[in-house]
Amino acid sequence: MRQTASPEKWKELYGIARELECLEPWHCFHASQLIAIQPAGRSEPLFCSILDSDEGGPGVSVYDGIQGLYDFHMLTCPENSGLSDYYALFDHDALTCRWMSQDAIPSDQRRLICEWKLPTPGTDNWPFFLSYRKRFMPCLPDEDETGLLIDLFRNLIDAVHRYQSDPVCVDWEHGEILWHFYNMLRGCWNTFPSSMPNPRRPYPPMRLGNELLRKRLQKQDGNGAILLVDFIYLGIPVHDHHFERPLNPHAILVLDAGTKALVYKDILQPDDSEAEALARFFIHYVMENGRMTRILARHPLVFGALADTCRYCGVELKEGTLSDIDSVAILLTDLLSSQKVVEALIP
C-alpha cells in the first residue's frame, strides 16, 4: 500500500539531491550514457540516466532492473520501438528528479515544499520528483520510492565522484556503461566499464490454443477491410478506489483504413494482458464482420500477439505509420475535458 513519506524523509531526500546537484554530473554524462548502481542485496541494478538541461532542466531518471532497461531503450530509441513519443512518455516505469525554477514546479509539490520547509536554493534549481508507472498518471514518489532514491543518490554521488576524479575509459558508442557495483566478497565498491545487457524488450509470439476456434476464424468469409490497430493512452487521470494511483486509461483502438470509422475499442485495466486483449479483438471482429484483408500496426506487441493467427487465417500483418490513429488520439486528448467523451470510450 502506498504511503506518503514523512517530512523528515523528504528533507533527507532534498538534502542529498542538493549534494548531487552540486556535482553537476550532466557536464560529464549524457542521457544515453547509463550508470548502473547495484548495492548489496539487489539481484538487479538500478540504471541511472543523467539528463541535461535541454528539456525541462537537468536531472536524473532511474530505471529498476532489466525491465527498467527495456523502458529506457524504448524512450531513448523510439525509432527502434515503433512507438510514438507520446505513448512512450506514459508506458514506462521510472523515478525522476529534475532541477527547475520555482515557477515551473507544480503547485501540489510547491505546497509540500513550503509546508514542510524543505531546503531549497532560492528561486532556481528546485528539485522536482515524479514516479512513473505504466497505465497510471505520474505522481509523487511514496515512502518506499523516496527511501530508494535516498540510498541510490548516495551511491550515485560516490560513482560520479570517482568518475570525475579518475575518469575511466567507457566505450559509450559501442554499448558499454559505467557500473558501480558493491563487491560483497571484498566488502567494497567497484567502479568499472562493462557491456550493457541487451536493452531490447522481447515480445514472444502468442498462439491461440483452441484449435476449433482457429478453424472457425479461418473459415469466415473475407470482407476486404484494411484495419489500423494500435494502443493509445488517453492522458486523463481517472480516480478509482480500487487503485492507489490515478489511472491513465490505456486502450486498443481499431480504425477502418477506408472509412476512418472506429470499429473496435477496448479500455484495459492495469492488470489486463495486452496480448490477450489483442486476441479478444481479433476473435470479436472476425466472428462479427468476417476476415479482414490486412492489419497495419506499429506496436511490437501487435506483431507478437497476432502474427501466428494472422498467418493461419490468411490475413496480412504489416507495419504502418498509423497517422489516422494519431489524429484520433490527439482529438481525444483535446476533448478529454468533456466527461461525455470519456463515458463514450469507457464501457
CSV table of C-alpha atoms in Angstrom, one decimal:
chain,number,residue,atom,x,y,z
A,1,MET,CA,0.0,0.0,0.0
A,2,ARG,CA,1.4,3.4,-1.0
A,3,GLN,CA,2.1,5.7,2.0
A,4,THR,CA,3.3,9.3,1.9
A,5,ALA,CA,6.9,9.8,3.0
A,6,SER,CA,7.4,11.7,6.3
A,7,PRO,CA,8.6,15.3,6.2
A,8,GLU,CA,11.9,14.1,7.7
A,9,LYS,CA,12.4,11.6,4.8
A,10,TRP,CA,11.6,14.3,2.3
A,11,LYS,CA,14.1,16.7,4.0
A,12,GLU,CA,16.7,14.0,3.8
A,13,LEU,CA,16.0,13.4,0.1
A,14,TYR,CA,16.1,17.1,-0.7
A,15,GLY,CA,19.4,17.4,1.1
A,16,ILE,CA,21.1,14.6,-0.7
A,17,ALA,CA,19.6,15.8,-4.0
A,18,ARG,CA,21.4,19.1,-3.3
A,19,GLU,CA,24.7,17.3,-2.9
A,20,LEU,CA,24.2,15.5,-6.2
A,21,GLU,CA,23.3,18.8,-7.9
A,22,CYS,CA,26.5,20.4,-6.7
A,23,LEU,CA,28.5,17.8,-8.6
A,24,GLU,CA,26.7,18.8,-11.9
A,25,PRO,CA,27.0,15.3,-13.4
A,26,TRP,CA,25.2,16.5,-16.6
A,27,HIS,CA,28.5,18.1,-17.6
A,28,CYS,CA,30.3,14.7,-17.8
A,29,PHE,CA,27.4,12.3,-18.7
A,30,HIS,CA,24.8,12.4,-21.4
A,31,ALA,CA,21.2,11.0,-21.2
A,32,SER,CA,22.2,7.9,-23.3
A,33,GLN,CA,25.2,7.1,-21.1
A,34,LEU,CA,23.9,4.8,-18.3
A,35,ILE,CA,25.3,4.4,-14.8
A,36,ALA,CA,24.3,1.0,-13.3
A,37,ILE,CA,24.2,1.0,-9.5
A,38,GLN,CA,24.0,-2.4,-7.8
A,39,PRO,CA,24.1,-2.2,-3.9
A,40,ALA,CA,24.5,-5.3,-1.8
A,41,GLY,CA,21.4,-7.4,-1.6
A,42,ARG,CA,20.0,-6.3,-5.0
A,43,SER,CA,19.6,-9.0,-7.7
A,44,GLU,CA,19.4,-6.4,-10.5
A,45,PRO,CA,21.0,-3.0,-10.8
A,46,LEU,CA,19.3,0.4,-10.9
A,47,PHE,CA,20.1,2.1,-14.2
A,48,CYS,CA,20.6,5.9,-14.0
A,49,SER,CA,20.3,8.3,-16.9
A,50,ILE,CA,21.7,11.8,-16.3
A,51,LEU,CA,19.6,14.4,-18.1
A,52,ASP,CA,20.9,17.6,-19.4
A,53,SER,CA,19.0,21.0,-19.4
A,54,ASP,CA,17.7,20.9,-22.9
A,55,GLU,CA,14.3,19.7,-21.9
A,56,GLY,CA,12.8,20.5,-18.5
A,57,GLY,CA,16.0,21.2,-16.6
A,58,PRO,CA,18.9,18.9,-15.7
A,59,GLY,CA,18.1,15.8,-13.7
A,60,VAL,CA,18.3,12.0,-13.2
A,61,SER,CA,16.0,9.2,-14.3
A,62,VAL,CA,16.1,5.9,-12.5
A,63,TYR,CA,15.1,2.6,-14.1
A,64,ASP,CA,14.7,-0.6,-12.0
A,65,GLY,CA,16.3,-3.8,-13.3
A,66,ILE,CA,16.2,-5.3,-16.7
A,67,GLN,CA,12.5,-4.3,-17.2
A,68,GLY,CA,13.5,-0.7,-16.5
A,69,LEU,CA,16.4,-1.0,-19.0
A,70,TYR,CA,13.8,-2.1,-21.6
A,71,ASP,CA,11.8,1.1,-20.8
A,72,PHE,CA,14.9,3.2,-21.1
A,73,HIS,CA,15.7,1.8,-24.5
A,74,MET,CA,12.1,2.4,-25.6
A,75,LEU,CA,12.2,6.0,-24.5
A,76,THR,CA,15.7,6.8,-26.0
A,77,CYS,CA,15.3,4.8,-29.2
A,78,PRO,CA,11.7,5.3,-30.4
A,79,GLU,CA,12.8,4.7,-34.0
A,80,ASN,CA,13.6,1.1,-32.9
A,81,SER,CA,10.5,0.5,-30.8
A,82,GLY,CA,7.9,1.7,-33.3
A,83,LEU,CA,6.1,3.7,-30.6
A,84,SER,CA,5.1,7.4,-30.6
A,85,ASP,CA,6.8,9.7,-28.2
A,86,TYR,CA,3.5,10.5,-26.5
A,87,TYR,CA,2.8,6.8,-25.9
A,88,ALA,CA,6.3,6.1,-24.6
A,89,LEU,CA,6.0,9.0,-22.2
A,90,PHE,CA,3.4,7.1,-20.2
A,91,ASP,CA,4.3,3.5,-21.0
A,92,HIS,CA,7.3,3.2,-18.7
A,93,ASP,CA,8.2,2.8,-15.0
A,94,ALA,CA,10.8,5.2,-13.6
A,95,LEU,CA,11.6,7.6,-10.9
A,96,THR,CA,12.8,11.1,-12.0
A,97,CYS,CA,14.3,14.1,-10.4
A,98,ARG,CA,14.6,17.4,-12.3
A,99,TRP,CA,16.1,20.7,-11.1
A,100,MET,CA,13.8,23.5,-12.2
A,101,SER,CA,12.9,27.1,-11.4
A,102,GLN,CA,10.4,27.7,-8.6
A,103,ASP,CA,7.7,28.8,-11.1
A,104,ALA,CA,8.0,25.6,-13.1
A,105,ILE,CA,7.3,23.3,-10.0
A,106,PRO,CA,3.6,22.1,-10.0
A,107,SER,CA,1.5,23.7,-7.3
A,108,ASP,CA,1.0,20.5,-5.3
A,109,GLN,CA,4.7,19.8,-4.9
A,110,ARG,CA,5.4,23.5,-4.2
A,111,ARG,CA,2.9,23.5,-1.4
A,112,LEU,CA,4.6,20.4,0.1
A,113,ILE,CA,8.0,22.2,-0.1
A,114,CYS,CA,6.6,25.3,1.7
A,115,GLU,CA,4.6,23.4,4.3
A,116,TRP,CA,7.4,21.1,5.3
A,117,LYS,CA,10.1,23.8,5.0
A,118,LEU,CA,12.2,21.6,2.7
A,119,PRO,CA,15.6,23.0,1.8
A,120,THR,CA,15.6,25.0,-1.5
A,121,PRO,CA,18.2,27.3,-3.1
A,122,GLY,CA,16.2,30.5,-3.6
A,123,THR,CA,14.1,30.6,-6.7
A,124,ASP,CA,16.2,28.4,-9.0
A,125,ASN,CA,17.1,24.7,-9.2
A,126,TRP,CA,14.3,23.3,-7.1
A,127,PRO,CA,14.3,19.5,-7.2
A,128,PHE,CA,11.1,18.1,-8.6
A,129,PHE,CA,10.3,14.4,-8.2
A,130,LEU,CA,7.9,12.2,-10.1
A,131,SER,CA,7.1,8.5,-10.1
A,132,TYR,CA,6.0,6.9,-13.4
A,133,ARG,CA,4.1,3.7,-13.7
A,134,LYS,CA,2.6,2.1,-16.7
A,135,ARG,CA,-1.2,2.7,-17.1
A,136,PHE,CA,-1.2,5.3,-14.3
A,137,MET,CA,-0.6,9.0,-14.2
A,138,PRO,CA,2.7,10.3,-12.8
A,139,CYS,CA,2.6,11.2,-9.2
A,140,LEU,CA,4.8,12.0,-6.2
A,141,PRO,CA,7.1,9.2,-5.0
A,142,ASP,CA,5.7,7.3,-2.0
A,143,GLU,CA,7.6,6.3,1.2
A,144,ASP,CA,9.4,3.3,-0.3
A,145,GLU,CA,10.3,5.2,-3.5
A,146,THR,CA,11.6,8.1,-1.5
A,147,GLY,CA,13.8,5.8,0.5
A,148,LEU,CA,15.1,4.1,-2.6
A,149,LEU,CA,16.1,7.5,-4.1
A,150,ILE,CA,17.9,8.5,-0.9
A,151,ASP,CA,20.0,5.3,-0.9
A,152,LEU,CA,20.5,5.5,-4.7
A,153,PHE,CA,21.6,9.1,-4.7
A,154,ARG,CA,24.2,8.3,-2.0
A,155,ASN,CA,25.7,5.6,-4.2
A,156,LEU,CA,25.3,7.7,-7.4
A,157,ILE,CA,27.2,10.6,-5.7
A,158,ASP,CA,30.1,8.2,-4.9
A,159,ALA,CA,30.1,6.9,-8.5
A,160,VAL,CA,30.1,10.4,-10.0
A,161,HIS,CA,32.9,11.5,-7.6
A,162,ARG,CA,35.0,8.5,-8.7
A,163,TYR,CA,34.4,9.2,-12.4
A,164,GLN,CA,35.2,12.9,-12.1
A,165,SER,CA,38.3,12.4,-10.0
A,166,ASP,CA,39.7,9.4,-12.0
A,167,PRO,CA,37.8,9.0,-15.3
A,168,VAL,CA,37.7,5.5,-16.6
A,169,CYS,CA,37.5,4.9,-20.3
A,170,VAL,CA,34.0,3.8,-21.1
A,171,ASP,CA,33.3,2.9,-24.7
A,172,TRP,CA,29.8,4.5,-24.7
A,173,GLU,CA,29.4,4.3,-28.5
A,174,HIS,CA,29.8,0.5,-28.6
A,175,GLY,CA,27.4,-0.3,-25.8
A,176,GLU,CA,29.5,0.0,-22.6
A,177,ILE,CA,28.1,1.6,-19.5
A,178,LEU,CA,29.6,2.6,-16.1
A,179,TRP,CA,29.0,0.0,-13.4
A,180,HIS,CA,29.1,0.9,-9.7
A,181,PHE,CA,28.9,-2.5,-8.0
A,182,TYR,CA,29.2,-3.5,-4.4
A,183,ASN,CA,31.6,-6.4,-4.1
A,184,MET,CA,30.4,-8.5,-1.2
A,185,LEU,CA,33.5,-10.7,-1.2
A,186,ARG,CA,35.8,-7.8,-0.7
A,187,GLY,CA,33.4,-5.5,1.2
A,188,CYS,CA,33.9,-2.5,-1.1
A,189,TRP,CA,32.5,-0.7,-4.1
A,190,ASN,CA,34.0,-1.3,-7.6
A,191,THR,CA,33.5,1.2,-10.4
A,192,PHE,CA,34.3,0.0,-13.9
A,193,PRO,CA,33.1,0.0,-17.5
A,194,SER,CA,31.4,-3.1,-18.9
A,195,SER,CA,28.8,-4.0,-21.5
A,196,MET,CA,25.2,-3.2,-21.1
A,197,PRO,CA,22.7,-6.1,-21.0
A,198,ASN,CA,20.6,-6.4,-24.2
A,199,PRO,CA,18.1,-3.4,-23.8
A,200,ARG,CA,15.6,-4.7,-26.4
A,201,ARG,CA,12.4,-5.9,-24.8
A,202,PRO,CA,11.4,-9.3,-26.2
A,203,TYR,CA,7.8,-9.8,-27.5
A,204,PRO,CA,7.3,-13.6,-27.6
A,205,PRO,CA,4.8,-14.9,-30.1
A,206,MET,CA,1.4,-16.0,-29.0
A,207,ARG,CA,-0.7,-18.8,-30.4
A,208,LEU,CA,-4.4,-19.4,-29.9
A,209,GLY,CA,-4.7,-22.7,-28.1
A,210,ASN,CA,-8.2,-23.5,-29.2
A,211,GLU,CA,-7.9,-25.4,-32.5
A,212,LEU,CA,-11.6,-25.4,-33.1
A,213,LEU,CA,-11.7,-21.6,-32.7
A,214,ARG,CA,-8.7,-21.2,-35.0
A,215,LYS,CA,-10.5,-23.2,-37.7
A,216,ARG,CA,-13.7,-21.2,-37.3
A,217,LEU,CA,-11.8,-18.0,-37.7
A,218,GLN,CA,-10.0,-19.3,-40.8
A,219,LYS,CA,-13.3,-20.3,-42.4
A,220,GLN,CA,-15.0,-16.9,-42.0
A,221,ASP,CA,-15.6,-15.0,-45.3
A,222,GLY,CA,-13.2,-12.2,-46.1
A,223,ASN,CA,-14.6,-8.7,-46.1
A,224,GLY,CA,-11.7,-6.8,-47.8
A,225,ALA,CA,-11.2,-4.5,-44.9
A,226,ILE,CA,-7.8,-2.9,-44.0
A,227,LEU,CA,-7.6,-2.2,-40.3
A,228,LEU,CA,-5.3,0.1,-38.3
A,229,VAL,CA,-4.6,-1.3,-34.9
A,230,ASP,CA,-2.7,0.4,-32.1
A,231,PHE,CA,-2.6,1.1,-28.3
A,232,ILE,CA,-3.0,4.6,-27.0
A,233,TYR,CA,-3.0,6.4,-23.7
A,234,LEU,CA,-5.9,8.9,-23.1
A,235,GLY,CA,-3.8,11.2,-20.9
A,236,ILE,CA,-6.5,12.0,-18.3
A,237,PRO,CA,-6.5,11.0,-14.6
A,238,VAL,CA,-9.3,8.6,-13.7
A,239,HIS,CA,-9.7,8.1,-9.9
A,240,ASP,CA,-10.8,4.6,-8.9
A,241,HIS,CA,-10.9,3.5,-5.3
A,242,HIS,CA,-9.5,0.1,-6.3
A,243,PHE,CA,-6.2,1.6,-7.2
A,244,GLU,CA,-3.7,3.8,-5.2
A,245,ARG,CA,-2.8,6.0,-8.1
A,246,PRO,CA,-4.9,7.9,-10.6
A,247,LEU,CA,-5.4,5.7,-13.7
A,248,ASN,CA,-4.3,6.8,-17.2
A,249,PRO,CA,-6.7,4.8,-19.4
A,250,HIS,CA,-4.9,2.5,-21.8
A,251,ALA,CA,-6.9,1.5,-24.8
A,252,ILE,CA,-6.8,-0.5,-28.0
A,253,LEU,CA,-8.2,1.5,-31.0
A,254,VAL,CA,-9.0,-0.1,-34.3
A,255,LEU,CA,-9.9,2.0,-37.3
A,256,ASP,CA,-11.1,1.0,-40.7
A,257,ALA,CA,-8.5,2.5,-43.1
A,258,GLY,CA,-11.0,3.1,-45.8
A,259,THR,CA,-13.9,4.7,-43.9
A,260,LYS,CA,-11.8,6.1,-41.0
A,261,ALA,CA,-14.5,4.7,-38.7
A,262,LEU,CA,-13.7,3.4,-35.2
A,263,VAL,CA,-14.7,-0.3,-35.5
A,264,TYR,CA,-13.3,-1.5,-32.1
A,265,LYS,CA,-12.1,-0.1,-28.8
A,266,ASP,CA,-11.2,-1.7,-25.5
A,267,ILE,CA,-10.1,0.1,-22.3
A,268,LEU,CA,-7.6,-2.1,-20.4
A,269,GLN,CA,-7.4,-2.4,-16.7
A,270,PRO,CA,-4.0,-2.1,-15.1
A,271,ASP,CA,-3.6,-5.9,-14.8
A,272,ASP,CA,-5.0,-6.8,-18.2
A,273,SER,CA,-2.8,-8.6,-20.6
A,274,GLU,CA,-2.3,-6.6,-23.8
A,275,ALA,CA,-1.7,-9.8,-25.8
A,276,GLU,CA,-4.9,-11.3,-24.6
A,277,ALA,CA,-6.8,-8.1,-25.3
A,278,LEU,CA,-5.5,-8.2,-28.9
A,279,ALA,CA,-6.7,-11.8,-29.2
A,280,ARG,CA,-10.1,-10.7,-28.0
A,281,PHE,CA,-10.2,-8.0,-30.7
A,282,PHE,CA,-9.3,-10.4,-33.5
A,283,ILE,CA,-11.8,-13.0,-32.4
A,284,HIS,CA,-14.6,-10.5,-31.9
A,285,TYR,CA,-14.1,-8.6,-35.2
A,286,VAL,CA,-13.7,-11.7,-37.4
A,287,MET,CA,-16.7,-13.5,-35.9
A,288,GLU,CA,-18.9,-10.4,-36.2
A,289,ASN,CA,-17.6,-8.9,-39.5
A,290,GLY,CA,-15.6,-11.6,-41.4
A,291,ARG,CA,-11.9,-11.8,-42.0
A,292,MET,CA,-10.1,-8.5,-42.7
A,293,THR,CA,-7.6,-8.5,-45.6
A,294,ARG,CA,-4.8,-6.6,-43.8
A,295,ILE,CA,-3.8,-5.3,-40.4
A,296,LEU,CA,-1.5,-2.3,-40.2
A,297,ALA,CA,0.3,-1.8,-36.9
A,298,ARG,CA,3.4,-0.4,-35.3
A,299,HIS,CA,3.4,-1.6,-31.7
A,300,PRO,CA,5.7,-4.7,-31.4
A,301,LEU,CA,3.1,-6.3,-29.1
A,302,VAL,CA,0.6,-6.5,-32.0
A,303,PHE,CA,3.1,-8.5,-34.1
A,304,GLY,CA,3.9,-10.8,-31.3
A,305,ALA,CA,0.3,-11.4,-30.3
A,306,LEU,CA,-1.3,-11.7,-33.8
A,307,ALA,CA,1.4,-12.9,-36.2
A,308,ASP,CA,0.6,-16.6,-35.9
A,309,THR,CA,-3.2,-16.1,-36.0
A,310,CYS,CA,-3.0,-13.8,-39.0
A,311,ARG,CA,-0.8,-16.2,-40.9
A,312,TYR,CA,-3.1,-19.1,-40.2
A,313,CYS,CA,-6.2,-17.1,-41.2
A,314,GLY,CA,-4.6,-15.6,-44.3
A,315,VAL,CA,-4.6,-12.0,-43.0
A,316,GLU,CA,-1.7,-9.8,-44.0
A,317,LEU,CA,0.0,-8.2,-41.0
A,318,LYS,CA,2.2,-5.2,-41.9
A,319,GLU,CA,3.9,-2.3,-40.3
A,320,GLY,CA,2.3,1.1,-40.9
A,321,THR,CA,2.6,4.7,-39.9
A,322,LEU,CA,-0.9,4.9,-38.5
A,323,SER,CA,-1.3,8.7,-38.8
A,324,ASP,CA,-5.1,8.3,-38.6
A,325,ILE,CA,-4.8,6.6,-35.2
A,326,ASP,CA,-2.5,9.5,-34.1
A,327,SER,CA,-5.1,12.0,-35.3
A,328,VAL,CA,-7.8,10.2,-33.2
A,329,ALA,CA,-5.6,10.1,-30.2
A,330,ILE,CA,-4.8,13.9,-30.5
A,331,LEU,CA,-8.6,14.6,-30.9
A,332,LEU,CA,-9.4,12.6,-27.8
A,333,THR,CA,-6.7,14.3,-25.8
A,334,ASP,CA,-8.0,17.7,-26.8
A,335,LEU,CA,-11.6,16.7,-25.8
A,336,LEU,CA,-10.9,14.9,-22.6
A,337,SER,CA,-12.2,17.8,-20.5
A,338,SER,CA,-15.6,16.7,-21.7
A,339,GLN,CA,-16.9,13.9,-19.4
A,340,LYS,CA,-19.1,12.7,-22.3
A,341,VAL,CA,-16.1,11.7,-24.3
A,342,VAL,CA,-14.7,9.6,-21.5
A,343,GLU,CA,-18.0,8.0,-20.9
A,344,ALA,CA,-18.3,7.2,-24.6
A,345,LEU,CA,-15.0,5.4,-24.6
A,346,ILE,CA,-15.1,3.5,-21.2
A,347,PRO,CA,-17.7,0.7,-21.2
